Amino acid sequence: PGLLPAPARPARQSLQASMSIRKKIVKEGDATPSDFEEQVAQALFDLEATNAELKSELKDLYICGAKEIAVGSNRRAVIISVPFRLLKAFHKVQQRLVRELEKKFSGKDVVIIGNRRILRPTKSLKDQRPRSRTLTAVHDALLEDLVYPVEIVGKRLRYKLDGSKLLKVFLDAKDRNTSEYKLETFAECYRKLSGHAVVFDYPSSA
């Protein structure tokens, strides 16, 4: 008797899984996700499929971008961009989701930011841009996204002798134990995304 044919590969099943993963990342203009973005989408898909605590809340959520950056000499961070209209829904599960994603990405720090578009100033009085779309407003919102759910309680702009500016952002001291280890990550993510230096600290108790 001849050799038995090898069992057919479950192509349909793997295709369905691939399509489901692609639903977890929707980029502007239907751009093709990078390999790393697909890894993040896969991680979200896996959590939705296997984590009973997050399953229902992740069902309608997806991301629109992700990148990995170096923080200092021996740490890395994952910046996940999500559609602005879904940001509040991500905030509801953010602490649990970040904890699970940091496990999946071998202890790398994970931050989630809303995707906001900066509009150029216009000379037309009729077509004034919303204040939320100005460069300053978008950078302020980026700071709040990076440290969420920790609250920003103060900001101070310092001018250096060489004329450059340094923004110092003060976080709520009650969250010091859960956020202090990420201060360098917050600062480097902000610098990479905005091009500006920032230092995060806590108000002096004195």
Coordinates of N, CA and C in Angstrom, one line a residue:
P1 N 0.8 -1.2 0.0 CA 0.0 0.0 0.0 C 0.9 1.3 0.0
G2 N 0.4 2.3 -0.7 CA 1.1 3.5 -0.8 C 1.1 4.3 0.6
L3 N 1.9 5.3 0.7 CA 2.0 6.1 1.9 C 0.7 6.9 2.0
L4 N 0.2 7.0 3.3 CA -1.0 7.8 3.5 C -0.6 9.3 3.3
P5 N -1.5 10.0 2.7 CA -1.3 11.5 2.5 C -1.2 12.2 3.9
A6 N -0.3 13.1 3.9 CA -0.2 13.9 5.2 C -1.5 14.7 5.4
P7 N -1.8 14.8 6.7 CA -3.1 15.5 7.0 C -3.0 17.0 6.5
A8 N -4.1 17.5 6.0 CA -4.1 18.8 5.5 C -3.9 19.8 6.6
R9 N -3.2 20.9 6.4 CA -2.9 21.9 7.4 C -4.2 22.7 7.5
P10 N -4.5 23.1 8.8 CA -5.7 23.9 9.0 C -5.5 25.3 8.5
A11 N -5.5 25.5 7.1 CA -5.2 26.8 6.6 C -6.2 27.8 6.9
R12 N -7.5 27.3 6.9 CA -8.6 28.3 7.1 C -8.5 28.8 8.6
Q13 N -8.2 27.9 9.5 CA -8.1 28.3 10.9 C -7.0 29.3 11.1
S14 N -5.8 29.1 10.5 CA -4.7 30.0 10.7 C -5.0 31.3 10.0
L15 N -5.7 31.2 8.8 CA -6.0 32.5 8.1 C -7.0 33.3 9.0
Q16 N -8.0 32.6 9.6 CA -8.9 33.3 10.5 C -8.2 34.0 11.6
A17 N -7.2 33.3 12.2 CA -6.5 33.8 13.3 C -5.7 35.0 12.9
S18 N -5.1 34.9 11.7 CA -4.3 36.0 11.2 C -5.2 37.3 10.9
M19 N -6.4 37.0 10.4 CA -7.3 38.2 10.2 C -7.8 38.8 11.5
S20 N -8.0 37.9 12.5 CA -8.4 38.4 13.8 C -7.3 39.3 14.4
I21 N -6.0 38.9 14.2 CA -4.9 39.6 14.8 C -4.8 41.0 14.1
R22 N -5.0 41.0 12.7 CA -5.0 42.2 12.0 C -6.1 43.2 12.4
K23 N -7.2 42.7 12.9 CA -8.2 43.6 13.4 C -7.8 44.3 14.7
K24 N -6.7 43.9 15.3 CA -6.2 44.5 16.5 C -5.3 45.7 16.2
I25 N -4.9 45.9 14.9 CA -4.2 47.1 14.5 C -4.7 47.6 13.2
V26 N -5.2 48.9 13.3 CA -5.7 49.6 12.1 C -4.9 50.8 12.0
K27 N -4.1 50.9 11.0 CA -3.2 52.1 10.7 C -3.9 53.0 9.8
E28 N -3.5 54.3 9.9 CA -4.1 55.3 9.0 C -3.8 55.0 7.6
G29 N -4.8 55.2 6.7 CA -4.6 55.0 5.3 C -4.3 53.6 4.9
D30 N -4.7 52.7 5.8 CA -4.5 51.2 5.6 C -3.1 50.9 5.4
A31 N -2.2 51.6 6.0 CA -0.7 51.3 5.9 C -0.5 49.9 6.5
T32 N 0.6 49.3 6.0 CA 0.9 47.9 6.4 C 1.7 48.0 7.8
P33 N 1.2 47.3 8.8 CA 1.9 47.3 10.1 C 3.3 46.8 10.0
S34 N 4.2 47.3 10.9 CA 5.5 46.7 10.9 C 5.5 45.4 11.7
D35 N 6.6 44.6 11.6 CA 6.6 43.3 12.3 C 6.4 43.5 13.8
F36 N 7.0 44.6 14.4 CA 6.8 44.8 15.8 C 5.3 45.2 16.1
E37 N 4.7 46.0 15.3 CA 3.3 46.3 15.5 C 2.4 45.0 15.5
E38 N 2.8 44.1 14.6 CA 2.0 42.8 14.5 C 2.3 42.0 15.8
Q39 N 3.5 42.1 16.4 CA 3.7 41.4 17.6 C 2.8 41.9 18.7
V40 N 2.7 43.3 18.8 CA 1.8 43.9 19.8 C 0.4 43.5 19.6
A41 N -0.1 43.5 18.3 CA -1.4 43.1 17.9 C -1.7 41.6 18.3
Q42 N -0.7 40.8 18.1 CA -0.7 39.4 18.5 C -0.9 39.3 20.0
A43 N -0.1 40.1 20.8 CA -0.2 40.0 22.2 C -1.6 40.4 22.7
L44 N -2.2 41.5 22.1 CA -3.6 41.9 22.4 C -4.6 40.8 22.1
F45 N -4.4 40.2 20.9 CA -5.3 39.1 20.5 C -5.2 37.9 21.5
D46 N -4.0 37.6 21.9 CA -3.8 36.5 22.8 C -4.5 36.7 24.2
L47 N -4.3 38.0 24.7 CA -4.9 38.4 25.9 C -6.4 38.3 25.9
E48 N -7.0 38.8 24.7 CA -8.4 38.7 24.6 C -8.9 37.3 24.6
A49 N -8.1 36.4 24.0 CA -8.5 35.0 23.8 C -8.4 34.2 25.1
T50 N -7.4 34.6 26.0 CA -7.0 33.7 27.1 C -7.3 34.3 28.5
N51 N -7.4 35.7 28.5 CA -7.5 36.3 29.8 C -9.0 36.7 30.1
A52 N -9.6 35.9 31.0 CA -11.1 36.1 31.2 C -11.4 37.5 31.8
E53 N -10.4 38.0 32.5 CA -10.6 39.3 33.2 C -10.7 40.5 32.1
L54 N -9.9 40.3 31.0 CA -9.8 41.3 30.0 C -10.6 41.1 28.8
K55 N -11.1 39.9 28.6 CA -11.7 39.4 27.3 C -12.8 40.4 26.8
S56 N -13.8 40.6 27.6 CA -14.9 41.5 27.1 C -14.5 42.9 26.9
E57 N -13.6 43.4 27.7 CA -13.2 44.8 27.5 C -12.3 45.1 26.3
L58 N -11.5 44.0 25.9 CA -10.6 44.2 24.8 C -11.3 43.9 23.5
K59 N -12.5 43.3 23.5 CA -13.1 42.9 22.3 C -13.2 43.9 21.2
D60 N -13.6 45.2 21.6 CA -13.8 46.2 20.6 C -12.6 47.2 20.5
L61 N -11.5 46.9 21.2 CA -10.3 47.8 21.2 C -9.3 47.3 20.2
Y62 N -8.6 48.3 19.6 CA -7.5 48.0 18.7 C -6.5 49.2 18.8
I63 N -5.3 49.0 18.3 CA -4.3 50.0 18.3 C -4.1 50.6 16.9
C64 N -3.3 51.7 16.8 CA -3.0 52.2 15.5 C -1.5 52.4 15.2
G65 N -0.7 51.9 16.2 CA 0.7 52.0 16.0 C 1.4 51.5 17.2
A66 N 2.7 51.1 17.1 CA 3.5 50.7 18.2 C 5.0 50.8 17.8
K67 N 5.8 51.2 18.7 CA 7.3 51.2 18.5 C 8.0 50.9 19.8
E68 N 9.2 50.4 19.6 CA 10.1 50.1 20.7 C 11.3 51.1 20.7
I69 N 11.6 51.6 21.9 CA 12.7 52.6 22.0 C 13.6 52.1 23.1
A70 N 14.9 52.6 23.0 CA 15.8 52.4 24.1 C 15.7 53.4 25.2
V71 N 15.8 53.0 26.4 CA 15.7 53.9 27.6 C 17.0 53.7 28.3
G72 N 17.9 54.7 28.2 CA 19.2 54.5 28.9 C 20.0 53.4 28.2
S73 N 20.9 52.8 28.8 CA 21.8 51.8 28.2 C 21.3 50.3 28.3
N74 N 20.4 50.1 29.2 CA 20.0 48.7 29.4 C 18.5 48.4 29.6
R75 N 17.7 49.4 29.2 CA 16.3 49.2 29.3 C 15.6 49.6 28.0
R76 N 14.4 49.0 27.7 CA 13.7 49.3 26.5 C 12.2 49.6 26.9
A77 N 11.5 50.3 26.1 CA 10.1 50.6 26.3 C 9.3 50.4 25.1
V78 N 8.1 50.1 25.3 CA 7.1 49.9 24.2 C 6.1 51.1 24.2
I79 N 6.0 51.8 23.1 CA 5.0 52.9 23.0 C 3.9 52.4 22.1
I80 N 2.7 52.4 22.7 CA 1.5 51.9 21.9 C 0.6 53.1 21.7
S81 N 0.3 53.4 20.4 CA -0.6 54.4 20.0 C -2.0 53.8 19.8
V82 N -3.0 54.5 20.3 CA -4.4 54.0 20.2 C -5.2 55.2 19.6
P83 N -6.3 54.8 18.8 CA -7.2 55.9 18.3 C -7.7 56.8 19.5
F84 N -7.7 58.1 19.3 CA -8.1 59.0 20.4 C -9.5 58.6 20.9
R85 N -10.4 58.3 20.0 CA -11.8 58.0 20.5 C -11.8 56.7 21.4
L86 N -10.8 55.9 21.3 CA -10.8 54.7 22.2 C -10.0 54.8 23.4
L87 N -9.4 56.0 23.6 CA -8.4 56.2 24.7 C -9.1 56.0 26.1
K88 N -10.3 56.5 26.2 CA -11.0 56.3 27.5 C -11.3 54.9 27.8
A89 N -11.7 54.1 26.8 CA -11.9 52.7 27.0 C -10.6 52.0 27.3
F90 N -9.5 52.4 26.7 CA -8.2 51.8 27.1 C -7.9 52.1 28.6
H91 N -8.2 53.4 29.0 CA -7.9 53.8 30.4 C -8.6 52.9 31.4
K92 N -9.8 52.4 31.0 CA -10.6 51.6 32.0 C -9.8 50.3 32.3
V93 N -9.0 49.8 31.4 CA -8.3 48.5 31.6 C -6.8 48.7 31.6
Q94 N -6.4 50.0 31.6 CA -4.9 50.2 31.3 C -4.0 49.6 32.3
Q95 N -4.3 49.7 33.6 CA -3.4 49.2 34.6 C -3.2 47.6 34.5
R96 N -4.4 47.0 34.3 CA -4.3 45.5 34.1 C -3.6 45.1 32.8
L97 N -4.0 45.9 31.7 CA -3.5 45.6 30.4 C -2.0 45.8 30.3
V98 N -1.5 46.9 30.9 CA -0.1 47.2 30.9 C 0.7 46.1 31.7
R99 N 0.1 45.7 32.8 CA 0.8 44.7 33.6 C 1.0 43.4 32.8
E100 N -0.1 43.0 32.1 CA 0.0 41.8 31.3 C 0.9 41.9 30.1
L101 N 0.9 43.1 29.4 CA 1.8 43.3 28.3 C 3.2 43.4 28.7
E102 N 3.5 43.9 29.8 CA 4.9 44.0 30.3 C 5.4 42.6 30.6
K103 N 4.5 41.7 31.0 CA 5.0 40.3 31.2 C 5.3 39.7 29.8
K104 N 4.4 39.9 28.8 CA 4.6 39.4 27.5 C 5.9 39.9 26.8
F105 N 6.2 41.2 27.1 CA 7.4 41.8 26.5 C 8.6 41.8 27.4
S106 N 8.7 40.7 28.2 CA 9.9 40.5 29.0 C 10.3 41.6 29.9
G107 N 9.3 42.3 30.5 CA 9.6 43.3 31.5 C 9.9 44.7 30.9
K108 N 9.7 44.8 29.6 CA 9.9 46.2 29.0 C 8.8 47.1 29.5
D109 N 9.1 48.3 29.8 CA 8.0 49.3 30.2 C 7.1 49.5 29.0
V110 N 5.8 49.5 29.3 CA 4.8 49.7 28.3 C 4.0 51.0 28.6
V111 N 3.9 51.9 27.6 CA 3.0 53.1 27.8 C 2.0 53.2 26.6
I112 N 0.9 53.8 26.9 CA -0.2 53.9 25.9 C -0.5 55.3 25.8
I113 N -0.6 55.8 24.5 CA -0.9 57.2 24.2 C -2.0 57.3 23.2
G114 N -2.7 58.4 23.2 CA -3.8 58.6 22.2 C -3.2 59.2 21.0
N115 N -3.7 58.9 19.8 CA -3.2 59.4 18.6 C -3.9 60.7 18.3
R116 N -3.2 61.8 18.4 CA -3.7 63.1 18.2 C -3.0 63.8 17.0
R117 N -3.8 64.6 16.3 CA -3.2 65.2 15.1 C -3.0 66.7 15.4
I118 N -1.8 67.2 15.2 CA -1.5 68.7 15.3 C -1.9 69.4 14.1
L119 N -2.8 70.4 14.2 CA -3.2 71.2 13.0 C -2.3 72.5 12.9
R120 N -1.9 72.9 11.7 CA -1.2 74.1 11.5 C -2.0 75.3 11.8
P121 N -1.5 76.4 12.3 CA -2.3 77.6 12.4 C -2.8 78.1 11.1
T122 N -4.0 78.7 11.1 CA -4.6 79.2 9.9 C -4.9 80.7 10.0
K123 N -4.8 81.4 8.9 CA -5.1 82.8 8.9 C -6.6 83.1 8.8
S124 N -7.3 82.1 8.4 CA -8.8 82.3 8.2 C -9.5 82.3 9.6
L125 N -10.3 83.4 9.8 CA -11.1 83.5 11.0 C -12.2 82.4 11.0
K126 N -12.6 82.1 9.9 CA -13.8 81.1 9.8 C -13.3 79.7 10.1
D127 N -12.1 79.3 9.7 CA -11.6 78.0 9.9 C -10.5 77.9 11.1
Q128 N -10.8 78.5 12.2 CA -9.9 78.4 13.3 C -9.7 77.0 13.8
R129 N -8.5 76.6 14.1 CA -8.3 75.2 14.6 C -8.7 75.1 16.0
P130 N -9.2 74.0 16.5 CA -9.6 73.8 17.9 C -8.3 73.9 18.7
R131 N -8.4 74.4 19.9 CA -7.3 74.6 20.8 C -6.6 73.2 21.1
S132 N -7.5 72.1 21.1 CA -6.9 70.8 21.4 C -6.0 70.3 20.3
R133 N -6.0 71.0 19.2 CA -5.1 70.5 18.1 C -3.9 71.3 17.9
T134 N -3.6 72.3 18.9 CA -2.4 73.1 18.8 C -1.3 72.2 19.3
L135 N 0.0 72.6 18.9 CA 1.2 71.9 19.3 C 1.3 71.8 20.8
T136 N 1.0 72.9 21.5 CA 1.1 73.0 23.0 C 0.1 72.0 23.6
A137 N -1.1 72.1 23.1 CA -2.2 71.2 23.7 C -1.9 69.7 23.5
V138 N -1.4 69.4 22.3 CA -1.1 68.0 22.0 C 0.1 67.5 22.9
H139 N 1.1 68.3 23.1 CA 2.2 67.9 23.9 C 1.8 67.8 25.4
D140 N 0.9 68.7 25.9 CA 0.4 68.6 27.2 C -0.4 67.3 27.4
A141 N -1.2 67.0 26.4 CA -2.0 65.7 26.5 C -1.1 64.5 26.5
L142 N 0.0 64.6 25.7 CA 0.9 63.5 25.6 C 1.6 63.2 27.0
L143 N 1.9 64.3 27.7 CA 2.4 64.1 29.1 C 1.4 63.3 30.0
E144 N 0.1 63.7 29.9 CA -0.9 63.1 30.7 C -1.1 61.6 30.3
D145 N -1.0 61.4 29.0 CA -1.2 60.0 28.6 C 0.0 59.1 29.1
L146 N 1.2 59.6 29.0 CA 2.4 58.8 29.4 C 2.3 58.4 30.8
V147 N 1.9 59.3 31.7 CA 1.9 59.0 33.1 C 0.6 58.4 33.7
Y148 N -0.4 58.3 32.8 CA -1.7 57.8 33.3 C -1.5 56.4 34.0
P149 N -2.2 56.2 35.1 CA -3.2 57.0 35.8 C -2.7 57.9 36.9
V150 N -1.4 58.1 36.9 CA -0.8 59.1 37.9 C -1.2 60.5 37.4
E151 N -1.5 61.4 38.4 CA -1.9 62.7 38.1 C -0.7 63.7 38.1
I152 N -0.7 64.6 37.1 CA 0.2 65.7 37.1 C -0.3 66.8 38.0
V153 N 0.6 67.2 39.0 CA 0.1 68.2 40.0 C 0.8 69.6 39.8
G154 N 1.8 69.6 38.9 CA 2.4 70.9 38.7 C 3.5 70.8 37.5
K155 N 3.8 72.0 37.0 CA 4.8 72.1 35.9 C 5.6 73.3 36.1
R156 N 6.9 73.2 35.8 CA 7.8 74.4 35.9 C 8.7 74.4 34.7
L157 N 8.8 75.5 34.0 CA 9.7 75.7 32.9 C 10.9 76.4 33.3
R158 N 12.1 75.8 33.1 CA 13.3 76.3 33.6 C 14.2 76.7 32.3
Y159 N 14.8 77.9 32.4 CA 15.6 78.4 31.3 C 17.1 78.2 31.7
K160 N 17.8 77.5 30.8 CA 19.2 77.2 31.1 C 20.1 78.4 30.6
L161 N 21.3 78.4 31.1 CA 22.2 79.5 30.7 C 22.5 79.6 29.2
D162 N 22.4 78.4 28.5 CA 22.6 78.4 27.1 C 21.3 78.8 26.3
G163 N 20.3 79.2 27.0 CA 19.0 79.6 26.3 C 18.0 78.5 26.1
S164 N 18.4 77.3 26.3 CA 17.5 76.2 26.1 C 16.5 76.1 27.3
K165 N 15.4 75.4 27.0 CA 14.4 75.3 28.1 C 14.3 73.8 28.5
L166 N 13.9 73.7 29.8 CA 13.7 72.4 30.4 C 12.4 72.4 31.2
L167 N 11.5 71.5 30.8 CA 10.3 71.4 31.5 C 10.4 70.4 32.6
K168 N 9.9 70.8 33.8 CA 9.9 69.9 35.0 C 8.5 69.6 35.3
V169 N 8.1 68.4 35.4 CA 6.7 68.0 35.6 C 6.6 67.2 36.9
F170 N 5.7 67.7 37.8 CA 5.6 67.1 39.1 C 4.4 66.2 39.2
L171 N 4.6 64.9 39.6 CA 3.6 63.9 39.7 C 3.1 63.8 41.1
D172 N 1.9 63.3 41.3 CA 1.3 63.1 42.6 C 2.1 62.2 43.4
A173 N 2.6 62.7 44.6 CA 3.5 61.9 45.4 C 2.8 60.6 46.0
K174 N 1.5 60.5 46.0 CA 0.9 59.3 46.6 C 1.1 58.1 45.7
D175 N 1.4 58.4 44.4 CA 1.7 57.3 43.4 C 3.2 57.0 43.2
R176 N 4.0 57.5 44.1 CA 5.5 57.4 44.0 C 5.9 56.0 43.9
N177 N 5.4 55.1 44.8 CA 5.8 53.7 44.8 C 5.5 53.0 43.6
T178 N 4.5 53.3 42.8 CA 4.1 52.6 41.6 C 4.6 53.3 40.3
S179 N 5.2 54.5 40.5 CA 5.5 55.2 39.2 C 7.0 55.6 39.2
E180 N 7.7 55.6 40.3 CA 9.1 56.2 40.3 C 10.0 55.4 39.4
Y181 N 9.8 54.1 39.3 CA 10.8 53.3 38.5 C 10.6 53.5 37.0
K182 N 9.5 54.3 36.6 CA 9.3 54.5 35.2 C 9.6 56.0 34.8
L183 N 10.1 56.8 35.7 CA 10.3 58.2 35.4 C 11.2 58.4 34.2
E184 N 12.3 57.6 34.1 CA 13.2 57.7 33.0 C 12.5 57.3 31.7
T185 N 11.7 56.3 31.8 CA 10.9 55.9 30.6 C 10.0 57.0 30.1
F186 N 9.2 57.6 31.0 CA 8.3 58.7 30.7 C 9.1 59.8 30.0
A187 N 10.3 60.2 30.5 CA 11.0 61.3 30.0 C 11.6 61.0 28.6
E188 N 12.1 59.7 28.4 CA 12.6 59.4 27.1 C 11.5 59.2 26.0
C189 N 10.4 58.7 26.4 CA 9.3 58.6 25.5 C 8.8 60.0 25.0
Y190 N 8.7 60.9 26.0 CA 8.3 62.3 25.6 C 9.3 62.9 24.7
R191 N 10.6 62.7 25.0 CA 11.6 63.3 24.2 C 11.6 62.8 22.7
K192 N 11.4 61.4 22.6 CA 11.3 60.8 21.3 C 10.1 61.3 20.5
L193 N 9.0 61.5 21.2 CA 7.7 61.8 20.5 C 7.6 63.3 20.2
S194 N 8.1 64.2 21.1 CA 7.9 65.6 21.0 C 9.2 66.4 20.5
G195 N 10.3 65.8 20.8 CA 11.6 66.5 20.5 C 12.0 67.4 21.6
H196 N 11.3 67.4 22.8 CA 11.7 68.2 23.9 C 12.1 67.5 25.1
A197 N 13.0 68.0 25.9 CA 13.5 67.4 27.1 C 12.5 67.7 28.2
V198 N 12.3 66.7 29.1 CA 11.4 66.9 30.3 C 12.0 66.1 31.4
V199 N 11.8 66.6 32.7 CA 12.2 65.8 33.9 C 11.0 65.6 34.7
F200 N 10.8 64.4 35.2 CA 9.6 64.1 36.0 C 10.1 64.0 37.5
D201 N 9.3 64.5 38.4 CA 9.7 64.5 39.8 C 8.5 64.5 40.6
Y202 N 8.6 64.6 41.9 CA 7.5 64.7 42.9 C 7.7 65.9 43.7
P203 N 6.6 66.6 44.1 CA 6.8 67.8 44.9 C 7.5 67.5 46.2
S204 N 8.3 68.5 46.7 CA 9.0 68.3 47.9 C 8.0 68.3 49.1
S205 N 8.2 67.4 50.0 CA 7.3 67.4 51.2 C 7.7 68.4 52.2
A206 N 8.8 69.1 52.0 CA 9.3 70.1 53.0 C 8.4 71.3 53.0

